[in-house]
Amino acid sequence: MSRTPPAPEGRSRAALPVLALVMASAVFLVSGCSGAGEPKSAGPTPAASAPKQLWTPRKPPPPLGEPNSELNDGVPSPVRGLPRVPSDDIHRISALAVAKARLTTMTAPLDEEGTDEKIKNCTALGQDPCPVKAPEYRDLNGDGKDELLLGVASGPYFLFLWAFTVTHGQVTLIMDEAERPRSVKLSGRDVIVQEPADRGYDIRRVYSWDKREHAMNERTFEYVESSRK
């Protein structure tokens, strides 16, 4: 009977470091880089799946109504008593004249603080005692032309937000909101209002152009952590 001769002792010992190096390299490749500051494996990636449908009514419910039909009633609407602007450039008309004309078209006073009378007597926007803030101009509807945004202070907390565009030469009201803001910001074509809520939170409202309604409507309402405790 023939047998395979055993390998020489020196050769077997020499193969051990090589085998250990091969095994270490395999572990390194499987586990990823482990050096400081180097990427590490995050484990298996979860499989993507479509949203799971839960419950649906037997019949689709009827619509609640037009978007913001109660909150933004009467918008858009032309502002009477102003000259036509053939160029549709709202910079061509006085922002103060727009504010005063808007006041004459309202069916009820703004408040009981005498704000209406202060607007009537106003001679310069953004200067006391005029309650209308300095005008802001921004393309809100994406047509390449500026709209006019006005803020009207009322009492210690409230601010009325009015926005106007020019459509076929006619100055038109496209936003009419009463807010109690911590801040009002313009971001791109959005008007962002942040109001204090409760327990360390604020309410954040984002008003954007609604091409169906031809007005600035509330598109986002969310609670966010307040930056002021």
mmCIF file of C-alpha atoms in Angstrom:
data_model
loop_
_atom_site.group_PDB
_atom_site.id
_atom_site.type_symbol
_atom_site.label_atom_id
_atom_site.label_comp_id
_atom_site.label_asym_id
_atom_site.label_seq_id
_atom_site.Cartn_x
_atom_site.Cartn_y
_atom_site.Cartn_z
ATOM 1 C CA MET A 1 0.000 0.000 0.000
ATOM 2 C CA SER A 2 1.438 3.400 -0.984
ATOM 3 C CA ARG A 3 1.007 6.479 1.215
ATOM 4 C CA THR A 4 1.490 10.162 0.491
ATOM 5 C CA PRO A 5 4.647 11.300 2.188
ATOM 6 C CA PRO A 6 4.221 14.035 4.815
ATOM 7 C CA ALA A 7 5.328 17.542 3.864
ATOM 8 C CA PRO A 8 8.581 18.741 5.317
ATOM 9 C CA GLU A 9 8.196 20.509 8.699
ATOM 10 C CA GLY A 10 9.861 23.713 7.533
ATOM 11 C CA ARG A 11 7.474 24.082 4.566
ATOM 12 C CA SER A 12 4.353 23.666 6.746
ATOM 13 C CA ARG A 13 5.504 26.375 9.162
ATOM 14 C CA ALA A 14 6.279 28.751 6.308
ATOM 15 C CA ALA A 15 2.737 28.397 4.931
ATOM 16 C CA LEU A 16 1.087 29.466 8.211
ATOM 17 C CA PRO A 17 1.811 33.240 7.962
ATOM 18 C CA VAL A 18 0.618 33.258 4.346
ATOM 19 C CA LEU A 19 -2.649 31.556 5.320
ATOM 20 C CA ALA A 20 -3.174 33.994 8.206
ATOM 21 C CA LEU A 21 -2.610 36.941 5.844
ATOM 22 C CA VAL A 22 -5.151 35.588 3.362
ATOM 23 C CA MET A 23 -7.759 35.095 6.112
ATOM 24 C CA ALA A 24 -7.162 38.593 7.526
ATOM 25 C CA SER A 25 -7.603 40.118 4.056
ATOM 26 C CA ALA A 26 -10.891 38.264 3.604
ATOM 27 C CA VAL A 27 -12.205 39.576 6.949
ATOM 28 C CA PHE A 28 -11.127 43.108 5.978
ATOM 29 C CA LEU A 29 -13.020 42.927 2.684
ATOM 30 C CA VAL A 30 -16.191 41.644 4.334
ATOM 31 C CA SER A 31 -16.275 44.080 7.239
ATOM 32 C CA GLY A 32 -15.057 47.177 5.374
ATOM 33 C CA CYS A 33 -12.457 49.707 6.414
ATOM 34 C CA SER A 34 -11.882 49.980 10.138
ATOM 35 C CA GLY A 35 -9.239 52.705 10.288
ATOM 36 C CA ALA A 36 -9.944 55.972 12.076
ATOM 37 C CA GLY A 37 -11.871 58.363 9.855
ATOM 38 C CA GLU A 38 -12.459 55.728 7.190
ATOM 39 C CA PRO A 39 -15.924 54.542 6.047
ATOM 40 C CA LYS A 40 -17.443 51.529 7.763
ATOM 41 C CA SER A 41 -20.168 49.203 6.652
ATOM 42 C CA ALA A 42 -23.669 50.310 7.677
ATOM 43 C CA GLY A 43 -25.011 46.807 7.367
ATOM 44 C CA PRO A 44 -27.484 45.455 4.862
ATOM 45 C CA THR A 45 -29.610 47.984 2.960
ATOM 46 C CA PRO A 46 -33.353 47.583 3.631
ATOM 47 C CA ALA A 47 -35.367 46.646 0.579
ATOM 48 C CA ALA A 48 -37.395 49.491 -0.940
ATOM 49 C CA SER A 49 -41.147 49.040 -0.881
ATOM 50 C CA ALA A 50 -44.183 50.952 -2.092
ATOM 51 C CA PRO A 51 -46.479 52.655 0.457
ATOM 52 C CA LYS A 52 -48.876 50.223 2.054
ATOM 53 C CA GLN A 53 -52.535 51.015 1.483
ATOM 54 C CA LEU A 54 -54.525 50.914 4.718
ATOM 55 C CA TRP A 55 -58.135 52.070 4.784
ATOM 56 C CA THR A 56 -60.353 53.643 2.131
ATOM 57 C CA PRO A 57 -64.024 54.622 2.324
ATOM 58 C CA ARG A 58 -66.600 52.708 0.346
ATOM 59 C CA LYS A 59 -67.303 55.880 -1.625
ATOM 60 C CA PRO A 60 -64.914 58.778 -2.252
ATOM 61 C CA PRO A 61 -66.027 61.690 -0.016
ATOM 62 C CA PRO A 62 -67.249 64.910 -1.642
ATOM 63 C CA PRO A 63 -64.827 67.859 -1.645
ATOM 64 C CA LEU A 64 -64.933 70.174 1.361
ATOM 65 C CA GLY A 65 -64.933 73.255 -0.832
ATOM 66 C CA GLU A 66 -62.563 75.505 -2.682
ATOM 67 C CA PRO A 67 -59.095 75.889 -1.173
ATOM 68 C CA ASN A 68 -59.078 78.550 1.538
ATOM 69 C CA SER A 69 -62.532 79.661 0.441
ATOM 70 C CA GLU A 70 -63.378 80.856 3.950
ATOM 71 C CA LEU A 71 -59.942 82.120 5.014
ATOM 72 C CA ASN A 72 -59.161 84.072 1.841
ATOM 73 C CA ASP A 73 -62.617 85.224 0.812
ATOM 74 C CA GLY A 74 -62.682 87.950 -1.830
ATOM 75 C CA VAL A 75 -59.194 87.221 -3.183
ATOM 76 C CA PRO A 76 -58.271 87.889 -5.906
ATOM 77 C CA SER A 77 -60.197 91.096 -6.459
ATOM 78 C CA PRO A 78 -59.472 94.377 -8.268
ATOM 79 C CA VAL A 79 -58.640 97.430 -6.179
ATOM 80 C CA ARG A 80 -60.954 100.255 -7.214
ATOM 81 C CA GLY A 81 -59.989 103.908 -7.328
ATOM 82 C CA LEU A 82 -56.512 103.445 -8.787
ATOM 83 C CA PRO A 83 -55.281 104.494 -12.240
ATOM 84 C CA ARG A 84 -54.621 101.754 -14.780
ATOM 85 C CA VAL A 85 -51.071 100.522 -15.249
ATOM 86 C CA PRO A 86 -50.701 99.678 -18.964
ATOM 87 C CA SER A 87 -47.202 98.244 -18.512
ATOM 88 C CA ASP A 88 -48.363 95.909 -15.705
ATOM 89 C CA ASP A 89 -45.358 97.202 -13.736
ATOM 90 C CA ILE A 90 -46.473 97.679 -10.138
ATOM 91 C CA HIS A 91 -43.452 99.909 -9.486
ATOM 92 C CA ARG A 92 -45.233 102.518 -11.626
ATOM 93 C CA ILE A 93 -47.851 103.161 -8.951
ATOM 94 C CA SER A 94 -47.434 104.521 -5.426
ATOM 95 C CA ALA A 95 -47.514 101.837 -2.727
ATOM 96 C CA LEU A 96 -49.116 104.380 -0.397
ATOM 97 C CA ALA A 97 -51.875 104.989 -2.935
ATOM 98 C CA VAL A 98 -52.445 101.224 -3.168
ATOM 99 C CA ALA A 99 -52.756 100.917 0.624
ATOM 100 C CA LYS A 100 -55.247 103.769 0.849
ATOM 101 C CA ALA A 101 -57.287 102.471 -2.093
ATOM 102 C CA ARG A 102 -57.423 99.012 -0.533
ATOM 103 C CA LEU A 103 -58.812 100.561 2.644
ATOM 104 C CA THR A 104 -61.704 102.201 0.778
ATOM 105 C CA THR A 105 -62.806 98.863 -0.707
ATOM 106 C CA MET A 106 -63.122 97.123 2.688
ATOM 107 C CA THR A 107 -66.598 96.542 4.065
ATOM 108 C CA ALA A 108 -65.515 96.687 7.726
ATOM 109 C CA PRO A 109 -62.776 98.513 9.619
ATOM 110 C CA LEU A 110 -59.507 96.709 10.165
ATOM 111 C CA ASP A 111 -59.756 96.881 13.946
ATOM 112 C CA GLU A 112 -60.741 99.028 16.897
ATOM 113 C CA GLU A 113 -57.259 100.507 17.254
ATOM 114 C CA GLY A 114 -57.846 103.364 14.832
ATOM 115 C CA THR A 115 -55.633 101.766 12.173
ATOM 116 C CA ASP A 116 -57.940 102.849 9.345
ATOM 117 C CA GLU A 117 -57.695 106.512 10.318
ATOM 118 C CA LYS A 118 -53.916 106.252 10.656
ATOM 119 C CA ILE A 119 -53.659 104.875 7.114
ATOM 120 C CA LYS A 120 -55.831 107.685 5.771
ATOM 121 C CA ASN A 121 -53.519 110.245 7.384
ATOM 122 C CA CYS A 122 -50.323 108.445 6.376
ATOM 123 C CA THR A 123 -47.815 110.426 4.310
ATOM 124 C CA ALA A 124 -44.832 108.038 4.214
ATOM 125 C CA LEU A 125 -44.809 104.252 4.491
ATOM 126 C CA GLY A 126 -42.523 102.735 7.092
ATOM 127 C CA GLN A 127 -42.410 105.851 9.253
ATOM 128 C CA ASP A 128 -44.337 106.486 12.469
ATOM 129 C CA PRO A 129 -47.187 107.075 12.994
ATOM 130 C CA CYS A 130 -48.066 105.328 9.713
ATOM 131 C CA PRO A 131 -48.987 101.691 10.482
ATOM 132 C CA VAL A 132 -48.047 100.478 6.976
ATOM 133 C CA LYS A 133 -44.566 99.014 6.867
ATOM 134 C CA ALA A 134 -42.070 99.835 4.127
ATOM 135 C CA PRO A 135 -43.155 98.078 0.909
ATOM 136 C CA GLU A 136 -41.506 94.892 -0.319
ATOM 137 C CA TYR A 137 -41.348 93.886 -3.983
ATOM 138 C CA ARG A 138 -40.907 90.292 -5.139
ATOM 139 C CA ASP A 139 -42.025 88.139 -8.065
ATOM 140 C CA LEU A 140 -44.535 85.991 -6.192
ATOM 141 C CA ASN A 141 -46.349 84.353 -9.101
ATOM 142 C CA GLY A 142 -43.383 83.529 -11.325
ATOM 143 C CA ASP A 143 -44.318 85.735 -14.279
ATOM 144 C CA GLY A 144 -41.049 87.657 -14.152
ATOM 145 C CA LYS A 145 -42.614 90.831 -12.732
ATOM 146 C CA ASP A 146 -42.681 92.035 -9.160
ATOM 147 C CA GLU A 147 -45.701 91.961 -6.891
ATOM 148 C CA LEU A 148 -46.207 94.375 -3.985
ATOM 149 C CA LEU A 149 -46.314 93.069 -0.414
ATOM 150 C CA LEU A 150 -47.511 95.329 2.392
ATOM 151 C CA GLY A 151 -47.644 94.760 6.139
ATOM 152 C CA VAL A 152 -50.084 96.792 8.229
ATOM 153 C CA ALA A 153 -49.447 96.844 11.977
ATOM 154 C CA SER A 154 -52.482 96.713 14.246
ATOM 155 C CA GLY A 155 -52.058 97.115 17.974
ATOM 156 C CA PRO A 156 -49.069 95.499 19.692
ATOM 157 C CA TYR A 157 -49.351 92.043 18.083
ATOM 158 C CA PHE A 158 -51.311 91.851 14.830
ATOM 159 C CA LEU A 159 -50.114 92.383 11.296
ATOM 160 C CA PHE A 160 -52.293 92.424 8.177
ATOM 161 C CA LEU A 161 -50.526 91.067 5.112
ATOM 162 C CA TRP A 162 -51.657 92.409 1.749
ATOM 163 C CA ALA A 163 -50.163 91.463 -1.606
ATOM 164 C CA PHE A 164 -51.009 93.003 -4.969
ATOM 165 C CA THR A 165 -50.272 92.285 -8.614
ATOM 166 C CA VAL A 166 -51.202 94.042 -11.851
ATOM 167 C CA THR A 167 -53.387 92.070 -14.243
ATOM 168 C CA HIS A 168 -54.273 93.619 -17.606
ATOM 169 C CA GLY A 169 -53.489 97.057 -16.203
ATOM 170 C CA GLN A 170 -55.631 96.582 -13.066
ATOM 171 C CA VAL A 171 -54.116 96.481 -9.583
ATOM 172 C CA THR A 172 -55.450 93.299 -7.988
ATOM 173 C CA LEU A 173 -55.410 92.068 -4.397
ATOM 174 C CA ILE A 174 -53.955 88.536 -4.240
ATOM 175 C CA MET A 175 -53.364 88.104 -0.507
ATOM 176 C CA ASP A 176 -55.281 89.300 2.543
ATOM 177 C CA GLU A 177 -54.273 87.684 5.830
ATOM 178 C CA ALA A 178 -54.328 88.713 9.486
ATOM 179 C CA GLU A 179 -51.430 87.295 11.475
ATOM 180 C CA ARG A 180 -49.926 87.485 14.952
ATOM 181 C CA PRO A 181 -46.362 86.869 13.810
ATOM 182 C CA ARG A 182 -43.086 86.345 15.551
ATOM 183 C CA SER A 183 -41.491 86.874 12.150
ATOM 184 C CA VAL A 184 -42.378 87.330 8.471
ATOM 185 C CA LYS A 185 -39.888 86.243 5.816
ATOM 186 C CA LEU A 186 -39.624 86.068 2.048
ATOM 187 C CA SER A 187 -37.969 82.968 0.628
ATOM 188 C CA GLY A 188 -37.968 82.696 -3.131
ATOM 189 C CA ARG A 189 -41.619 83.224 -4.051
ATOM 190 C CA ASP A 190 -42.950 82.139 -0.633
ATOM 191 C CA VAL A 191 -44.130 84.285 2.264
ATOM 192 C CA ILE A 192 -43.276 82.530 5.525
ATOM 193 C CA VAL A 193 -45.001 83.518 8.770
ATOM 194 C CA GLN A 194 -43.995 82.149 12.156
ATOM 195 C CA GLU A 195 -46.393 82.643 15.069
ATOM 196 C CA PRO A 196 -45.864 81.734 18.731
ATOM 197 C CA ALA A 197 -47.894 78.730 19.868
ATOM 198 C CA ASP A 198 -47.436 76.951 23.216
ATOM 199 C CA ARG A 199 -44.974 74.783 25.136
ATOM 200 C CA GLY A 200 -41.931 75.857 23.177
ATOM 201 C CA TYR A 201 -43.494 75.568 19.726
ATOM 202 C CA ASP A 202 -44.313 77.987 16.921
ATOM 203 C CA ILE A 203 -46.791 77.696 14.069
ATOM 204 C CA ARG A 204 -45.150 78.038 10.678
ATOM 205 C CA ARG A 205 -47.325 79.029 7.720
ATOM 206 C CA VAL A 206 -46.078 79.177 4.150
ATOM 207 C CA TYR A 207 -48.062 81.127 1.563
ATOM 208 C CA SER A 208 -47.382 80.328 -2.082
ATOM 209 C CA TRP A 209 -48.843 81.241 -5.439
ATOM 210 C CA ASP A 210 -51.873 79.138 -6.360
ATOM 211 C CA LYS A 211 -52.164 79.223 -10.139
ATOM 212 C CA ARG A 212 -55.709 77.853 -10.013
ATOM 213 C CA GLU A 213 -56.964 80.462 -7.570
ATOM 214 C CA HIS A 214 -54.674 83.226 -8.901
ATOM 215 C CA ALA A 215 -53.838 84.143 -5.321
ATOM 216 C CA MET A 216 -51.342 83.579 -2.525
ATOM 217 C CA ASN A 217 -52.754 80.700 -0.492
ATOM 218 C CA GLU A 218 -51.591 78.868 2.592
ATOM 219 C CA ARG A 219 -49.769 75.756 1.420
ATOM 220 C CA THR A 220 -48.017 74.659 4.623
ATOM 221 C CA PHE A 221 -49.142 74.667 8.241
ATOM 222 C CA GLU A 222 -46.840 73.007 10.743
ATOM 223 C CA TYR A 223 -45.613 73.135 14.318
ATOM 224 C CA VAL A 224 -41.901 73.778 14.747
ATOM 225 C CA GLU A 225 -39.708 74.159 17.801
ATOM 226 C CA SER A 226 -39.466 77.784 18.828
ATOM 227 C CA SER A 227 -36.065 79.440 18.703
ATOM 228 C CA ARG A 228 -37.094 81.434 21.767
ATOM 229 C CA LYS A 229 -37.871 79.611 25.012
#
